[in-house]
Structures are given as structure tokens and as C-alpha cells.
Amino acid sequence: MSVVVEDLRRRFTEDGPPAVAGVSFTAPTGAITAILGPSGAGKSTVLRLIAGLEEPDAGRVILHGDDVTDTPVQKRGVGFVFQGYALFGHLSVRENVVFGLRVRGVPRTEAVARANELLHRVQLDGFADRRPSELSGGPRQRVAFARTLAVNPRVLLLDEPFGALDAGVRLELGEWLLRLHDETGLTTLLVTHDQPEAFALAEHLVVLLDGKVAQAGTPAELRAHPADGRLEAFLRVVSRTRPS
Ligand code: ADP
């Protein structure tokens, strides 16, 4: 299913510039789309508007053809993972995943079976009885993914999900995310300020600068034809490190 946003606008202050100043793009069905841009560009706000965690001043969010602009967050069918995603420290890894299912009325036996399946999918079979605090950052973030996938989201929204981890673990989790995406085929939006990460993981990129879409397209298109000088400057690091 595709994610379409039309002319989204959000302002937090009366006098300052808007955080999101008329953002439109389509994130294709079944692809990973990265929302890329420097800090303060409005990336998180756009993701939160799509999730329904934030209300737009204007504009529309359309998921799989349904206009969900006025639909509450829990009815949008979106799964959310962000940096430093909070797990329940007093529950085991398995119970953390079971929790989300029980809240949605899934009977306990079924919830446990589904949690075991999900922990297998995120390669944490052997860790189900541990506490989150006994895991290092990478596996802990994989528990967060399992908990999010437990509710069968129609769209996966990731806000710097590997942001708190060091470079080696980020790379590893990036490769893991690509495998998970191959298996699930979920339409995924990934917010990141890290150009190499965006170019390595996404099939489609939306670059935000100052609350507006500076350019959208495939990594190859952006590398070959940056829209203007500002975009070229922002992408220069990538061109140097990753020749097309
Ligand atoms: P990014 O994710 O690209 O770093 P954000 O969407 O977090 O950017 O923020 C865009 C702008 O909006 C920033 O100037 C930020 O300070 C401001 N902003 C974001 N959320 C709030 C909020 N809840 N209240 C006030 N200002 C906010």
C-alpha cells in the first residue's frame, strides 16, 4: 500500500517559520522510502503527522487510498519504531511482545504463539525469557520491531530507529532491516539524517530542507541530477563516498 501526503502543513509557533511548509510526496507500495534531511528539516514532524501523533494545520494523509487525516492514531494501522524505543523493563522480551497483542484482545495462548513467531522473525528465539536490560542495543531494538510487527501494521514508520547505536551496530541493523523488509514487503518510511544510511537502505528518497521537499526520487536519480545547488551541497558527502 502506498503512503500519499498532500500539501501537509504544521506550524508550532506564531512568528517563526513553519516546521512543515507544504509537503507532498508518494511513498510507493512495498518499498522503503527514506525521508532524509538535516536536523530541524521537519522529518520527524512529517512522520508524526502520517502516524496521527500530530495534527496538521492543513493537508491530507492517504494510506492505501483511505484518507486517514482525521483518523486517530490507533485506527490508522501504522507501526512506529523510534530511537530509544521504550520497552517494559520489568517484562521479559516475550512478554513485551505479548503485551501489545493482549491489549488488542488476543487470547493469551494465541498471543504467546504469535510472539514466539515474531521473535523468530527478528532472530531472537534464544532471548525470549531475558529482560530487555540484558540485551545490547541492537537486539533490544529488534524487540521493538517485533512488538511493532505484532499488531500487523499496514505501514511501518521508523524515526531514526538506529540513531542511538554506534556505527558498526547501525550497519548490521541496516542489513537486518533490508532482510526483514524482503520478508514482510511492508511499505516503510524511514526518517534519517544519515545520507549513507538512506542511500544504502531506501529505494526511494524524499529530501526535506526547511520543511519543504527539496527533491524526491531514486538514489540514482538524486545522485545524477540534484535539483539545485542546495541539494547538491547536502548530497555532496554521499557523492564523495559512494560513486554512482
Ligand atoms: P527533524 O526531524 O528534521 O530534525 P523536526 O520535525 O523534529 O525536524 O522539527 C522541525 C522543526 O519544528 C524544528 O525547528 C523543531 O524545533 C520544531 N518542532 C518540532 N516539534 C515541535 C514541538 N512539539 N513544539 C515546538 N516546536 C517543534
PDB file of C-alpha atoms and ligand atoms in Angstrom:
ATOM      1  CA  MET A   1       0.000   0.000   0.000  1.00  0.00           C
ATOM      2  CA  SER A   2       1.222   3.458  -0.764  1.00  0.00           C
ATOM      3  CA  VAL A   3       1.534   6.448   1.511  1.00  0.00           C
ATOM      4  CA  VAL A   4       0.454   9.722  -0.066  1.00  0.00           C
ATOM      5  CA  VAL A   5       0.822  13.058   1.653  1.00  0.00           C
ATOM      6  CA  GLU A   6      -0.691  16.152   0.094  1.00  0.00           C
ATOM      7  CA  ASP A   7       0.388  19.654   0.982  1.00  0.00           C
ATOM      8  CA  LEU A   8       0.948  18.899   4.682  1.00  0.00           C
ATOM      9  CA  ARG A   9       1.464  21.949   6.861  1.00  0.00           C
ATOM     10  CA  ARG A  10       2.319  22.274  10.551  1.00  0.00           C
ATOM     11  CA  ARG A  11       3.408  25.310  12.473  1.00  0.00           C
ATOM     12  CA  PHE A  12       4.394  25.225  16.156  1.00  0.00           C
ATOM     13  CA  THR A  13       4.977  28.935  16.720  1.00  0.00           C
ATOM     14  CA  GLU A  14       3.083  32.077  15.649  1.00  0.00           C
ATOM     15  CA  ASP A  15       6.059  34.038  14.410  1.00  0.00           C
ATOM     16  CA  GLY A  16       8.776  31.519  13.397  1.00  0.00           C
ATOM     17  CA  PRO A  17       8.866  29.543  10.161  1.00  0.00           C
ATOM     18  CA  PRO A  18       6.539  26.515   9.935  1.00  0.00           C
ATOM     19  CA  ALA A  19       8.086  23.116  10.773  1.00  0.00           C
ATOM     20  CA  VAL A  20       6.341  21.607   7.743  1.00  0.00           C
ATOM     21  CA  ALA A  21       5.568  24.061   4.954  1.00  0.00           C
ATOM     22  CA  GLY A  22       3.533  22.251   2.300  1.00  0.00           C
ATOM     23  CA  VAL A  23       4.948  18.755   1.909  1.00  0.00           C
ATOM     24  CA  SER A  24       3.630  16.424  -0.801  1.00  0.00           C
ATOM     25  CA  PHE A  25       5.043  13.066  -1.874  1.00  0.00           C
ATOM     26  CA  THR A  26       4.124   9.458  -2.564  1.00  0.00           C
ATOM     27  CA  ALA A  27       5.939   6.584  -0.862  1.00  0.00           C
ATOM     28  CA  PRO A  28       5.491   3.598  -3.182  1.00  0.00           C
ATOM     29  CA  THR A  29       3.827   0.375  -2.080  1.00  0.00           C
ATOM     30  CA  GLY A  30       6.153  -2.256  -0.655  1.00  0.00           C
ATOM     31  CA  ALA A  31       9.258  -0.052  -0.804  1.00  0.00           C
ATOM     32  CA  ILE A  32      11.494   1.538   1.803  1.00  0.00           C
ATOM     33  CA  THR A  33      11.281   5.308   1.362  1.00  0.00           C
ATOM     34  CA  ALA A  34      13.770   7.419   3.287  1.00  0.00           C
ATOM     35  CA  ILE A  35      12.845  10.895   4.466  1.00  0.00           C
ATOM     36  CA  LEU A  36      16.262  12.481   4.534  1.00  0.00           C
ATOM     37  CA  GLY A  37      17.414  15.905   5.630  1.00  0.00           C
ATOM     38  CA  PRO A  38      19.448  17.813   8.180  1.00  0.00           C
ATOM     39  CA  SER A  39      18.333  18.207  11.778  1.00  0.00           C
ATOM     40  CA  GLY A  40      15.337  20.547  12.086  1.00  0.00           C
ATOM     41  CA  ALA A  41      14.187  19.990   8.469  1.00  0.00           C
ATOM     42  CA  GLY A  42      10.774  18.707   9.623  1.00  0.00           C
ATOM     43  CA  LYS A  43      11.332  14.964   9.075  1.00  0.00           C
ATOM     44  CA  SER A  44      10.001  13.754  12.437  1.00  0.00           C
ATOM     45  CA  THR A  45       7.030  16.084  12.235  1.00  0.00           C
ATOM     46  CA  VAL A  46       6.080  14.693   8.803  1.00  0.00           C
ATOM     47  CA  LEU A  47       6.337  11.137  10.160  1.00  0.00           C
ATOM     48  CA  ARG A  48       4.279  12.031  13.230  1.00  0.00           C
ATOM     49  CA  LEU A  49       1.635  13.630  11.004  1.00  0.00           C
ATOM     50  CA  ILE A  50       1.465  10.423   8.946  1.00  0.00           C
ATOM     51  CA  ALA A  51       1.194   8.354  12.138  1.00  0.00           C
ATOM     52  CA  GLY A  52      -1.516  10.595  13.551  1.00  0.00           C
ATOM     53  CA  LEU A  53       0.602  11.552  16.579  1.00  0.00           C
ATOM     54  CA  GLU A  54       0.409  15.156  15.413  1.00  0.00           C
ATOM     55  CA  GLU A  55      -2.430  17.048  13.691  1.00  0.00           C
ATOM     56  CA  PRO A  56      -1.748  19.022  10.521  1.00  0.00           C
ATOM     57  CA  ASP A  57      -2.855  22.645  10.125  1.00  0.00           C
ATOM     58  CA  ALA A  58      -3.662  21.716   6.531  1.00  0.00           C
ATOM     59  CA  GLY A  59      -3.140  18.881   4.069  1.00  0.00           C
ATOM     60  CA  ARG A  60      -4.077  15.232   3.784  1.00  0.00           C
ATOM     61  CA  VAL A  61      -2.616  11.812   4.609  1.00  0.00           C
ATOM     62  CA  ILE A  62      -3.809   8.944   2.427  1.00  0.00           C
ATOM     63  CA  LEU A  63      -2.904   5.361   3.287  1.00  0.00           C
ATOM     64  CA  HIS A  64      -3.754   2.739   0.714  1.00  0.00           C
ATOM     65  CA  GLY A  65      -6.333   5.010  -0.841  1.00  0.00           C
ATOM     66  CA  ASP A  66      -8.010   5.800   2.524  1.00  0.00           C
ATOM     67  CA  ASP A  67      -7.946   9.411   3.647  1.00  0.00           C
ATOM     68  CA  VAL A  68      -6.875   8.991   7.304  1.00  0.00           C
ATOM     69  CA  THR A  69      -6.274  12.683   8.034  1.00  0.00           C
ATOM     70  CA  ASP A  70      -8.996  12.653  10.690  1.00  0.00           C
ATOM     71  CA  THR A  71      -8.480   9.044  11.812  1.00  0.00           C
ATOM     72  CA  PRO A  72      -6.996   8.566  15.310  1.00  0.00           C
ATOM     73  CA  VAL A  73      -3.521   7.026  15.563  1.00  0.00           C
ATOM     74  CA  GLN A  74      -4.665   3.628  16.843  1.00  0.00           C
ATOM     75  CA  LYS A  75      -7.017   3.174  13.877  1.00  0.00           C
ATOM     76  CA  ARG A  76      -4.536   4.049  11.124  1.00  0.00           C
ATOM     77  CA  GLY A  77      -2.845   0.633  11.063  1.00  0.00           C
ATOM     78  CA  VAL A  78       0.630   2.101  11.355  1.00  0.00           C
ATOM     79  CA  GLY A  79       3.532   0.647  13.311  1.00  0.00           C
ATOM     80  CA  PHE A  80       6.066   3.018  14.803  1.00  0.00           C
ATOM     81  CA  VAL A  81       9.676   2.433  15.903  1.00  0.00           C
ATOM     82  CA  PHE A  82      11.837   5.326  17.042  1.00  0.00           C
ATOM     83  CA  GLN A  83      15.251   5.937  18.561  1.00  0.00           C
ATOM     84  CA  GLY A  84      15.468   4.605  22.101  1.00  0.00           C
ATOM     85  CA  TYR A  85      12.074   2.910  21.779  1.00  0.00           C
ATOM     86  CA  ALA A  86      10.823   2.176  25.277  1.00  0.00           C
ATOM     87  CA  LEU A  87      10.344  -1.457  26.256  1.00  0.00           C
ATOM     88  CA  PHE A  88       8.881  -2.540  29.591  1.00  0.00           C
ATOM     89  CA  GLY A  89      11.891  -3.261  31.807  1.00  0.00           C
ATOM     90  CA  HIS A  90      10.012  -5.498  34.227  1.00  0.00           C
ATOM     91  CA  LEU A  91       8.705  -7.809  31.483  1.00  0.00           C
ATOM     92  CA  SER A  92      10.633 -10.461  29.570  1.00  0.00           C
ATOM     93  CA  VAL A  93      11.326  -9.968  25.884  1.00  0.00           C
ATOM     94  CA  ARG A  94       8.480 -12.372  25.031  1.00  0.00           C
ATOM     95  CA  GLU A  95       6.036 -10.626  27.385  1.00  0.00           C
ATOM     96  CA  ASN A  96       6.928  -7.279  25.839  1.00  0.00           C
ATOM     97  CA  VAL A  97       5.676  -8.612  22.503  1.00  0.00           C
ATOM     98  CA  VAL A  98       2.693 -10.426  24.064  1.00  0.00           C
ATOM     99  CA  PHE A  99       1.592  -7.205  25.761  1.00  0.00           C
ATOM    100  CA  GLY A 100       0.615  -5.392  22.558  1.00  0.00           C
ATOM    101  CA  LEU A 101      -1.433  -8.368  21.404  1.00  0.00           C
ATOM    102  CA  ARG A 102      -3.226  -8.816  24.745  1.00  0.00           C
ATOM    103  CA  VAL A 103      -4.176  -5.112  24.746  1.00  0.00           C
ATOM    104  CA  ARG A 104      -5.867  -5.757  21.413  1.00  0.00           C
ATOM    105  CA  GLY A 105      -7.840  -8.631  22.891  1.00  0.00           C
ATOM    106  CA  VAL A 106      -5.842 -11.564  21.504  1.00  0.00           C
ATOM    107  CA  PRO A 107      -6.245 -14.599  23.823  1.00  0.00           C
ATOM    108  CA  ARG A 108      -3.114 -15.420  25.832  1.00  0.00           C
ATOM    109  CA  THR A 109      -2.197 -18.758  24.190  1.00  0.00           C
ATOM    110  CA  GLU A 110      -2.514 -17.269  20.717  1.00  0.00           C
ATOM    111  CA  ALA A 111      -0.584 -14.142  21.772  1.00  0.00           C
ATOM    112  CA  VAL A 112       2.308 -16.236  23.111  1.00  0.00           C
ATOM    113  CA  ALA A 113       2.436 -18.331  19.928  1.00  0.00           C
ATOM    114  CA  ARG A 114       2.419 -15.207  17.770  1.00  0.00           C
ATOM    115  CA  ALA A 115       5.102 -13.571  19.970  1.00  0.00           C
ATOM    116  CA  ASN A 116       7.319 -16.641  19.546  1.00  0.00           C
ATOM    117  CA  GLU A 117       6.834 -16.467  15.771  1.00  0.00           C
ATOM    118  CA  LEU A 118       7.737 -12.775  15.725  1.00  0.00           C
ATOM    119  CA  LEU A 119      10.809 -13.300  17.895  1.00  0.00           C
ATOM    120  CA  HIS A 120      11.890 -15.953  15.418  1.00  0.00           C
ATOM    121  CA  ARG A 121      11.374 -13.481  12.577  1.00  0.00           C
ATOM    122  CA  VAL A 122      13.640 -10.924  14.283  1.00  0.00           C
ATOM    123  CA  GLN A 123      16.155 -13.680  15.140  1.00  0.00           C
ATOM    124  CA  LEU A 124      15.733 -13.510  18.893  1.00  0.00           C
ATOM    125  CA  ASP A 125      14.435 -17.048  19.595  1.00  0.00           C
ATOM    126  CA  GLY A 126      17.006 -17.673  22.291  1.00  0.00           C
ATOM    127  CA  PHE A 127      16.321 -14.385  24.093  1.00  0.00           C
ATOM    128  CA  ALA A 128      12.589 -14.637  24.802  1.00  0.00           C
ATOM    129  CA  ASP A 129      12.967 -15.142  28.560  1.00  0.00           C
ATOM    130  CA  ARG A 130      15.552 -12.409  29.114  1.00  0.00           C
ATOM    131  CA  ARG A 131      14.800  -8.902  30.296  1.00  0.00           C
ATOM    132  CA  PRO A 132      15.385  -6.071  27.784  1.00  0.00           C
ATOM    133  CA  SER A 133      18.173  -4.738  30.051  1.00  0.00           C
ATOM    134  CA  GLU A 134      20.090  -7.981  29.476  1.00  0.00           C
ATOM    135  CA  LEU A 135      20.285  -7.291  25.732  1.00  0.00           C
ATOM    136  CA  SER A 136      22.639  -4.926  23.953  1.00  0.00           C
ATOM    137  CA  GLY A 137      21.325  -2.037  21.819  1.00  0.00           C
ATOM    138  CA  GLY A 138      20.916  -3.897  18.517  1.00  0.00           C
ATOM    139  CA  PRO A 139      18.872  -6.867  19.809  1.00  0.00           C
ATOM    140  CA  ARG A 140      16.876  -4.537  22.057  1.00  0.00           C
ATOM    141  CA  GLN A 141      15.836  -2.511  19.019  1.00  0.00           C
ATOM    142  CA  ARG A 142      14.880  -5.777  17.262  1.00  0.00           C
ATOM    143  CA  VAL A 143      12.478  -6.472  20.168  1.00  0.00           C
ATOM    144  CA  ALA A 144      10.947  -3.052  19.449  1.00  0.00           C
ATOM    145  CA  PHE A 145      10.426  -4.127  15.825  1.00  0.00           C
ATOM    146  CA  ALA A 146       8.837  -7.423  16.949  1.00  0.00           C
ATOM    147  CA  ARG A 147       6.460  -5.526  19.238  1.00  0.00           C
ATOM    148  CA  THR A 148       5.514  -3.193  16.402  1.00  0.00           C
ATOM    149  CA  LEU A 149       5.036  -6.002  13.868  1.00  0.00           C
ATOM    150  CA  ALA A 150       2.831  -7.868  16.363  1.00  0.00           C
ATOM    151  CA  VAL A 151      -0.101  -5.609  15.520  1.00  0.00           C
ATOM    152  CA  ASN A 152       0.171  -6.290  11.760  1.00  0.00           C
ATOM    153  CA  PRO A 153       0.692  -2.711  10.676  1.00  0.00           C
ATOM    154  CA  ARG A 154      -0.190  -1.679   7.118  1.00  0.00           C
ATOM    155  CA  VAL A 155       2.714   0.762   7.124  1.00  0.00           C
ATOM    156  CA  LEU A 156       5.956   0.776   9.103  1.00  0.00           C
ATOM    157  CA  LEU A 157       7.173   4.191  10.277  1.00  0.00           C
ATOM    158  CA  LEU A 158      10.762   4.347  11.515  1.00  0.00           C
ATOM    159  CA  ASP A 159      12.188   7.507  13.085  1.00  0.00           C
ATOM    160  CA  GLU A 160      15.982   7.237  13.324  1.00  0.00           C
ATOM    161  CA  PRO A 161      15.466   3.699  14.665  1.00  0.00           C
ATOM    162  CA  PHE A 162      19.220   3.059  14.853  1.00  0.00           C
ATOM    163  CA  GLY A 163      20.129   6.590  15.914  1.00  0.00           C
ATOM    164  CA  ALA A 164      21.260   5.720  19.421  1.00  0.00           C
ATOM    165  CA  LEU A 165      23.574   2.908  18.306  1.00  0.00           C
ATOM    166  CA  ASP A 166      27.212   3.007  17.276  1.00  0.00           C
ATOM    167  CA  ALA A 167      28.289   2.788  13.649  1.00  0.00           C
ATOM    168  CA  GLY A 168      29.023  -0.967  13.480  1.00  0.00           C
ATOM    169  CA  VAL A 169      25.708  -1.945  15.032  1.00  0.00           C
ATOM    170  CA  ARG A 170      23.868   0.549  12.787  1.00  0.00           C
ATOM    171  CA  LEU A 171      25.317  -1.086   9.708  1.00  0.00           C
ATOM    172  CA  GLU A 172      24.410  -4.553  10.946  1.00  0.00           C
ATOM    173  CA  LEU A 173      20.847  -3.498  11.805  1.00  0.00           C
ATOM    174  CA  GLY A 174      20.523  -1.793   8.431  1.00  0.00           C
ATOM    175  CA  GLU A 175      21.309  -5.087   6.694  1.00  0.00           C
ATOM    176  CA  TRP A 176      18.925  -6.831   9.064  1.00  0.00           C
ATOM    177  CA  LEU A 177      16.181  -4.323   8.200  1.00  0.00           C
ATOM    178  CA  LEU A 178      16.649  -4.994   4.479  1.00  0.00           C
ATOM    179  CA  ARG A 179      16.193  -8.740   5.068  1.00  0.00           C
ATOM    180  CA  LEU A 180      13.143  -8.138   7.258  1.00  0.00           C
ATOM    181  CA  HIS A 181      11.719  -5.872   4.575  1.00  0.00           C
ATOM    182  CA  ASP A 182      12.299  -8.529   1.884  1.00  0.00           C
ATOM    183  CA  GLU A 183      10.339 -10.992   4.026  1.00  0.00           C
ATOM    184  CA  THR A 184       7.455  -8.733   5.029  1.00  0.00           C
ATOM    185  CA  GLY A 185       7.202  -6.455   1.961  1.00  0.00           C
ATOM    186  CA  LEU A 186       5.836  -3.745   4.253  1.00  0.00           C
ATOM    187  CA  THR A 187       5.590  -0.213   2.927  1.00  0.00           C
ATOM    188  CA  THR A 188       8.174   1.513   5.095  1.00  0.00           C
ATOM    189  CA  LEU A 189       9.084   5.124   5.781  1.00  0.00           C
ATOM    190  CA  LEU A 190      12.475   5.699   7.357  1.00  0.00           C
ATOM    191  CA  VAL A 191      13.423   9.074   8.808  1.00  0.00           C
ATOM    192  CA  THR A 192      17.165   9.629   8.905  1.00  0.00           C
ATOM    193  CA  HIS A 193      19.690  12.458   8.724  1.00  0.00           C
ATOM    194  CA  ASP A 194      22.375   9.969   7.682  1.00  0.00           C
ATOM    195  CA  GLN A 195      22.830  10.125   3.896  1.00  0.00           C
ATOM    196  CA  PRO A 196      24.845   6.880   3.533  1.00  0.00           C
ATOM    197  CA  GLU A 197      22.187   5.041   5.567  1.00  0.00           C
ATOM    198  CA  ALA A 198      19.377   6.473   3.407  1.00  0.00           C
ATOM    199  CA  PHE A 199      21.165   5.655   0.154  1.00  0.00           C
ATOM    200  CA  ALA A 200      22.029   2.134   1.335  1.00  0.00           C
ATOM    201  CA  LEU A 201      18.534   1.202   2.538  1.00  0.00           C
ATOM    202  CA  ALA A 202      15.973   3.132   0.512  1.00  0.00           C
ATOM    203  CA  GLU A 203      14.619   2.561  -2.974  1.00  0.00           C
ATOM    204  CA  HIS A 204      13.028   5.974  -2.903  1.00  0.00           C
ATOM    205  CA  LEU A 205      14.199   9.180  -1.234  1.00  0.00           C
ATOM    206  CA  VAL A 206      12.408  12.337  -0.180  1.00  0.00           C
ATOM    207  CA  VAL A 207      14.872  15.063   0.790  1.00  0.00           C
ATOM    208  CA  LEU A 208      13.475  17.712   3.134  1.00  0.00           C
ATOM    209  CA  LEU A 209      15.088  21.107   3.600  1.00  0.00           C
ATOM    210  CA  ASP A 210      13.434  23.794   5.759  1.00  0.00           C
ATOM    211  CA  GLY A 211      10.086  21.993   5.956  1.00  0.00           C
ATOM    212  CA  LYS A 212       9.780  21.517   2.182  1.00  0.00           C
ATOM    213  CA  VAL A 213      10.556  18.727  -0.261  1.00  0.00           C
ATOM    214  CA  ALA A 214      13.787  19.740  -1.962  1.00  0.00           C
ATOM    215  CA  GLN A 215      13.716  16.666  -4.210  1.00  0.00           C
ATOM    216  CA  ALA A 216      12.234  13.173  -4.397  1.00  0.00           C
ATOM    217  CA  GLY A 217      13.366  10.229  -6.488  1.00  0.00           C
ATOM    218  CA  THR A 218      15.514   7.127  -6.559  1.00  0.00           C
ATOM    219  CA  PRO A 219      19.046   7.285  -5.129  1.00  0.00           C
ATOM    220  CA  ALA A 220      20.447   7.081  -8.681  1.00  0.00           C
ATOM    221  CA  GLU A 221      18.257   9.981  -9.867  1.00  0.00           C
ATOM    222  CA  LEU A 222      19.265  12.166  -6.947  1.00  0.00           C
ATOM    223  CA  ARG A 223      22.930  11.437  -7.381  1.00  0.00           C
ATOM    224  CA  ALA A 224      22.848  12.034 -11.128  1.00  0.00           C
ATOM    225  CA  HIS A 225      20.620  15.128 -11.157  1.00  0.00           C
ATOM    226  CA  PRO A 226      20.465  17.027  -7.851  1.00  0.00           C
ATOM    227  CA  ALA A 227      17.646  19.570  -8.186  1.00  0.00           C
ATOM    228  CA  ASP A 228      19.706  22.614  -7.230  1.00  0.00           C
ATOM    229  CA  GLY A 229      22.827  23.863  -5.530  1.00  0.00           C
ATOM    230  CA  ARG A 230      21.482  23.430  -2.004  1.00  0.00           C
ATOM    231  CA  LEU A 231      20.630  19.821  -2.652  1.00  0.00           C
ATOM    232  CA  GLU A 232      23.945  19.232  -4.341  1.00  0.00           C
ATOM    233  CA  ALA A 233      25.700  20.618  -1.274  1.00  0.00           C
ATOM    234  CA  PHE A 234      23.644  18.438   1.043  1.00  0.00           C
ATOM    235  CA  LEU A 235      24.325  15.322  -1.040  1.00  0.00           C
ATOM    236  CA  ARG A 236      27.984  16.087  -1.696  1.00  0.00           C
ATOM    237  CA  VAL A 237      29.154  13.835   1.135  1.00  0.00           C
ATOM    238  CA  VAL A 238      27.349  10.917  -0.477  1.00  0.00           C
ATOM    239  CA  SER A 239      28.718  11.590  -3.943  1.00  0.00           C
ATOM    240  CA  ARG A 240      32.211  11.554  -2.497  1.00  0.00           C
ATOM    241  CA  THR A 241      31.777   8.354  -0.539  1.00  0.00           C
ATOM    242  CA  ARG A 242      29.520   6.450  -2.960  1.00  0.00           C
ATOM    243  CA  PRO A 243      30.300   6.944  -6.634  1.00  0.00           C
ATOM    244  CA  SER A 244      27.319   6.228  -8.880  1.00  0.00           C
TER     245      SER A 244
HETATM  246  P1  ADP B   1      13.824  16.857  12.134  1.00  0.00           P
HETATM  247  O1  ADP B   1      13.134  15.584  12.443  1.00  0.00           O
HETATM  248  O2  ADP B   1      14.116  17.025  10.656  1.00  0.00           O
HETATM  249  O3  ADP B   1      15.055  17.086  12.960  1.00  0.00           O
HETATM  250  P2  ADP B   1      11.556  18.099  13.432  1.00  0.00           P
HETATM  251  O4  ADP B   1      10.359  17.699  12.650  1.00  0.00           O
HETATM  252  O5  ADP B   1      11.840  17.382  14.695  1.00  0.00           O
HETATM  253  O6  ADP B   1      12.831  18.073  12.466  1.00  0.00           O
HETATM  254  O7  ADP B   1      11.448  19.641  13.766  1.00  0.00           O
HETATM  255  C1  ADP B   1      11.211  20.642  12.776  1.00  0.00           C
HETATM  256  C2  ADP B   1      11.121  21.991  13.478  1.00  0.00           C
HETATM  257  O8  ADP B   1       9.948  22.035  14.279  1.00  0.00           O
HETATM  258  C3  ADP B   1      12.265  22.267  14.409  1.00  0.00           C
HETATM  259  O9  ADP B   1      12.549  23.638  14.331  1.00  0.00           O
HETATM  260  C4  ADP B   1      11.735  21.919  15.767  1.00  0.00           C
HETATM  261  O10 ADP B   1      12.340  22.663  16.783  1.00  0.00           O
HETATM  262  C5  ADP B   1      10.258  22.270  15.648  1.00  0.00           C
HETATM  263  N1  ADP B   1       9.386  21.419  16.473  1.00  0.00           N
HETATM  264  C6  ADP B   1       9.186  20.105  16.308  1.00  0.00           C
HETATM  265  N2  ADP B   1       8.312  19.633  17.222  1.00  0.00           N
HETATM  266  C7  ADP B   1       7.945  20.694  17.986  1.00  0.00           C
HETATM  267  C8  ADP B   1       7.045  20.877  19.086  1.00  0.00           C
HETATM  268  N3  ADP B   1       6.355  19.854  19.594  1.00  0.00           N
HETATM  269  N4  ADP B   1       6.926  22.120  19.605  1.00  0.00           N
HETATM  270  C9  ADP B   1       7.612  23.179  19.077  1.00  0.00           C
HETATM  271  N5  ADP B   1       8.462  23.079  18.047  1.00  0.00           N
HETATM  272  C10 ADP B   1       8.630  21.855  17.492  1.00  0.00           C
END
